[in-house]
Amino acid sequence: MYNTVKIKIKGKNVTRFIQKINKNNIEIYNIDKINRNEIIIIINYNDLDKIKEVKTIYEIEIINYYGINKIKKQIKKHEILLFCLMIGLVLLIFLTHIIFKVEVIHNDPKLRNMMIKELSNYDIKPYKMVKTYEEIEQIKKHILNKYQNKIEWMEIERNGTKYIVRLEERIKTKEKKETENRNIVAKNNAVIMEIDAEAGDIVKKVGDYVKKGDIIISGSINLNEETKSLVSAKGKIYGEVWYQVTTKIPIHYYSKQKTNKKQNWYYLKIGNKNINLFHKSYKNSINKKQILLKNNIIPIMLIKEHQQEVKIKEKIYLDEEVTEEAYNQVKKEITKKLNQNEQILSIKKLKQTKKDSKIIVEFFISVKKDITSFAAIKEDLDVRDNKQLP
Amino acid sequence: MNINKIKNYVLENQFKIIYEDNKVDIVNYQNMGHFDDNKVIVYYDKGIVEIKGKNLIIKKLLKDEVLIKGSIEKIEFR
């Protein structure tokens, strides 16, 4: 209903007044006659002044307003309550963005205290404002870089007005003493491609086939078939090793690829319905959800979702495409495992079969690989005797 | 004549009187003559409409429309 007003007109023979109103081009939307001298009518709010001008002996009483005027009147009537509600809401939002507690979860009190101190440098401490997702990620990165020898992993999780920090301490493995007497042996069955010896006696040559565990650089220094002394053999051996690799390619391929687009999506969750607040959600994305406001009585939640947009890639492979895809996958996987001096020598396809909705491709791969491994020398009695001799 | 018909059709300014279930709706009247509990007189471009009955009430009174309710006994065109 538009801006209308319900008024009561009192006076002698009100029907005459109605005629007067009609002559003044005032529209009456509803007339309820109470008795001969009383009538209730609904007119446009703008016509109220005109009626007051022509009313003469008649009494006019406003009973109710409709439309925007009613809302205005209601707001004016309850302005203190509404003001308090607004202040309360602002205060609630403000308080939910304040940190009240920081809890570090770890057994070591020293590490806990160190972390609390470190976090306070980044203003993650009680009575400070909460941080955004990007800020938290940055802080985590800085702390992990600074304490890379002490901390293996950390997670800062916000739970309402509390930050929970989970830590994983880096446990240092004691470096093996390189001083013990040892041989350099083959790590795998291989054909030796390169021998780079620093200490010890080379017992194999380039091109030799060695089995796993065969000595390549010996720590026993022999003279005339007699062991004169024992040393810690040092060096690097590269050899040609072979693998038989099987890879399965689904005929129907489905993958998610991250784009550069990121956003924080805020929405209200009322029951099962989501109402966007600022932006729309990405169509496909990887999400990290954070509940900002939750009410236990009413099923309303204010949720922030950090979204990383992803592109969905779907493909149905043809038979001829499978070999190429499998070849690339295998090459990629093997390359990942190789270090700087290692390399793939050749990749040959052995077999290609189809099973269920997958194509199985078998490859024979030849790789130049570090085959250096160490084996401690067990000193026998003779050697010990020799050592004891001057 | 034809132009007047088209004009009336487009602008909808033709006088109409609709009676339904003790209600009389008069559209495009000129002015109200008289009304009380037993009689309502309405002027239109070609004459007068007199509605007679008991407990007659004008329920709606707009510039171009009037709605009369009550126990309607007679509608007279003069």
Coordinates of C-alpha atoms in Angstrom, one line a residue, chain A residues 249-253 315-319 321-322 325 329 359:
Chain A
I249 CA 45.8 -43.5 -17.4
P250 CA 42.1 -43.1 -16.9
I251 CA 40.3 -42.8 -20.3
H252 CA 38.2 -40.1 -18.8
Y253 CA 40.5 -37.5 -17.3
K315 CA 39.2 -34.9 -21.2
I316 CA 38.5 -38.2 -22.9
Y317 CA 41.7 -39.7 -24.2
L318 CA 42.0 -41.4 -27.6
D319 CA 44.2 -44.5 -27.7
E321 CA 47.1 -39.9 -27.0
V322 CA 47.5 -42.2 -24.1
E325 CA 50.4 -38.7 -21.8
Q329 CA 53.8 -38.5 -16.7
I359 CA 44.8 -47.9 -20.0

